[in-house]
XYZ file of C-alpha atoms in Angstrom:
177
model
C 22.968 10.410 12.416
C 20.021 9.339 9.942
C 17.512 7.107 11.244
C 17.030 3.480 10.493
C 14.824 2.188 7.488
C 12.692 0.804 10.014
C 11.887 4.060 12.017
C 11.486 5.684 8.568
C 9.044 3.102 7.303
C 7.108 3.554 10.667
C 7.019 7.591 10.055
C 5.315 7.348 6.718
C 3.051 4.335 7.993
C 1.648 7.073 10.319
C 0.125 9.266 7.553
C -2.176 7.678 4.847
C -1.142 8.004 1.488
C -3.383 7.990 -1.834
C -2.855 4.714 -3.842
C -1.761 5.190 -7.318
C -0.926 2.581 -10.035
C 1.639 4.120 -12.305
C 1.743 2.762 -15.854
C 3.345 3.540 -19.315
C 3.287 1.733 -22.522
C 6.631 0.704 -23.942
C 6.296 -0.293 -27.423
C 3.359 -2.014 -27.146
C 3.696 -3.434 -23.790
C 1.797 -2.045 -20.776
C 3.716 -2.053 -17.757
C 2.925 -0.696 -14.082
C 3.222 -0.805 -10.373
C 1.400 0.429 -7.481
C 2.541 3.128 -5.094
C 1.693 5.964 -2.636
C 4.843 8.228 -3.436
C 2.932 10.620 -5.824
C 2.678 14.457 -5.106
C 2.135 17.639 -6.689
C 5.038 19.918 -7.583
C 4.254 23.048 -9.210
C 0.846 24.672 -10.609
C 2.789 26.502 -13.264
C 3.639 24.462 -15.086
C 1.512 21.696 -13.818
C 4.097 19.164 -12.892
C 3.924 15.947 -10.322
C 6.316 13.669 -8.954
C 6.375 9.863 -8.655
C 8.936 7.899 -6.771
C 10.065 4.709 -8.153
C 12.460 1.884 -6.657
C 15.557 1.355 -8.778
C 15.050 -2.385 -8.631
C 11.378 -1.681 -10.566
C 10.929 -3.240 -13.941
C 8.517 -0.292 -14.700
C 10.997 2.444 -14.399
C 13.215 1.950 -17.188
C 10.126 1.343 -19.440
C 8.713 4.905 -18.409
C 12.163 6.289 -18.903
C 12.179 4.843 -22.429
C 8.608 5.918 -23.584
C 9.086 9.424 -22.029
C 5.502 9.314 -20.589
C 3.368 7.778 -17.854
C -0.316 7.743 -16.309
C -0.927 7.988 -12.803
C -4.218 6.523 -12.128
C -5.461 7.357 -8.680
C -7.404 4.215 -7.714
C -10.981 4.305 -6.464
C -11.764 3.312 -2.699
C -13.260 -0.225 -4.266
C -10.337 -1.271 -6.175
C -7.952 -2.706 -3.464
C -7.809 -5.843 -5.936
C -5.840 -3.639 -8.239
C -3.426 -2.023 -5.981
C -2.563 -5.870 -4.820
C -2.216 -6.782 -8.176
C 0.133 -4.080 -9.376
C 2.255 -4.058 -6.084
C 3.187 -7.771 -7.097
C 5.746 -8.983 -9.766
C 3.483 -11.198 -11.668
C 4.183 -11.560 -15.648
C 0.998 -9.783 -16.818
C -0.747 -7.343 -14.548
C -2.667 -6.271 -17.331
C -4.617 -9.687 -18.152
C -8.444 -9.085 -17.518
C -7.820 -5.509 -16.799
C -9.849 -2.942 -19.055
C -7.573 -0.127 -20.049
C -7.724 2.733 -22.385
C -4.430 4.370 -24.321
C -4.145 7.873 -23.064
C -3.365 10.299 -25.888
C -1.252 12.772 -23.449
C 0.849 10.234 -22.280
C 1.792 8.243 -25.495
C -0.831 5.330 -24.988
C 0.179 4.651 -21.308
C -2.594 2.616 -19.861
C -5.631 4.729 -18.252
C -7.678 2.439 -15.824
C -10.822 4.551 -16.131
C -13.259 2.335 -14.365
C -11.080 1.546 -11.600
C -10.072 5.308 -10.974
C -11.048 8.122 -8.827
C -8.929 10.254 -11.004
C -5.821 10.011 -13.291
C -3.127 12.296 -14.774
C -1.549 11.755 -18.018
C 2.301 13.088 -18.007
C 5.453 13.387 -20.161
C 8.608 12.868 -18.334
C 10.469 16.143 -17.664
C 13.098 15.089 -15.264
C 14.278 11.781 -13.939
C 16.746 11.982 -10.827
C 18.357 8.937 -8.751
C 18.224 9.636 -5.511
C 19.265 6.734 -2.792
C 17.399 3.685 -3.752
C 14.606 5.400 -5.667
C 14.317 7.641 -8.698
C 12.132 10.842 -8.875
C 10.510 10.902 -12.004
C 8.752 14.655 -12.562
C 6.253 14.799 -15.312
C 4.439 17.710 -17.203
C 0.836 16.837 -16.666
C -0.631 17.228 -20.038
C -4.318 15.851 -19.274
C -6.231 14.766 -16.339
C -9.716 13.192 -15.467
C -11.522 13.245 -12.324
C -14.467 10.635 -12.112
C -15.893 11.700 -8.681
C -15.358 8.136 -7.228
C -13.683 8.258 -3.648
C -10.211 7.526 -3.764
C -8.292 4.310 -2.136
C -5.921 5.143 0.771
C -3.087 3.259 2.232
C -1.986 3.332 5.942
C 0.086 0.613 8.194
C -0.376 -2.031 5.507
C -3.933 -1.391 5.076
C -6.065 -0.174 2.089
C -9.047 2.075 3.102
C -11.907 3.926 0.856
C -11.985 7.460 1.969
C -15.114 7.851 3.861
C -16.110 11.348 3.671
C -19.527 11.650 2.157
C -18.608 14.801 0.243
C -18.116 13.984 -3.601
C -16.409 15.772 -6.154
C -17.775 16.500 -9.534
C -16.257 14.621 -12.436
C -14.186 16.590 -14.783
C -13.290 15.425 -18.394
C -9.709 14.931 -19.671
C -8.261 18.708 -20.474
C -5.052 19.049 -22.583
C -2.685 21.243 -21.498
C -3.695 24.923 -21.732
C -0.147 25.769 -22.735
C -0.757 23.463 -26.021
C -3.613 25.297 -26.994
C -1.742 28.852 -27.049
């Protein structure tokens, strides 16, 4: 017998998750949401996945555009995590962003990110009340900022003193061959 939703939520609330804002550009309309359900799938080819609630207004926009950017928020940007977790009409008001070349213009939140991955959709699989969207990582940027984590309903900045050297966006090596 499967566990109930509350117990399942408690399980995943015990372990911290990285906070990301997943964005897309649907026509000329930016869309996005906050999630911690992001993980790597494969190194060759470079794939990651995001799990998006079936009720999300962003999910159909990602599927239409065929691309998305995973913006791993920097530790000091709890405000953006909260903003994109809500259902407000225009989450992008007064939020600076740049269109990502590797993700068909999907917004990159460069000033607010510890890193980002620009992806094109490879698979979308409905599972339960979510859809698992698998993206081919076309380009990345690592800023060196500490990431924002989420655990038991609380946001925290990663406190490790070690920093990561910045990495500029790189095209997928397969595209260069």
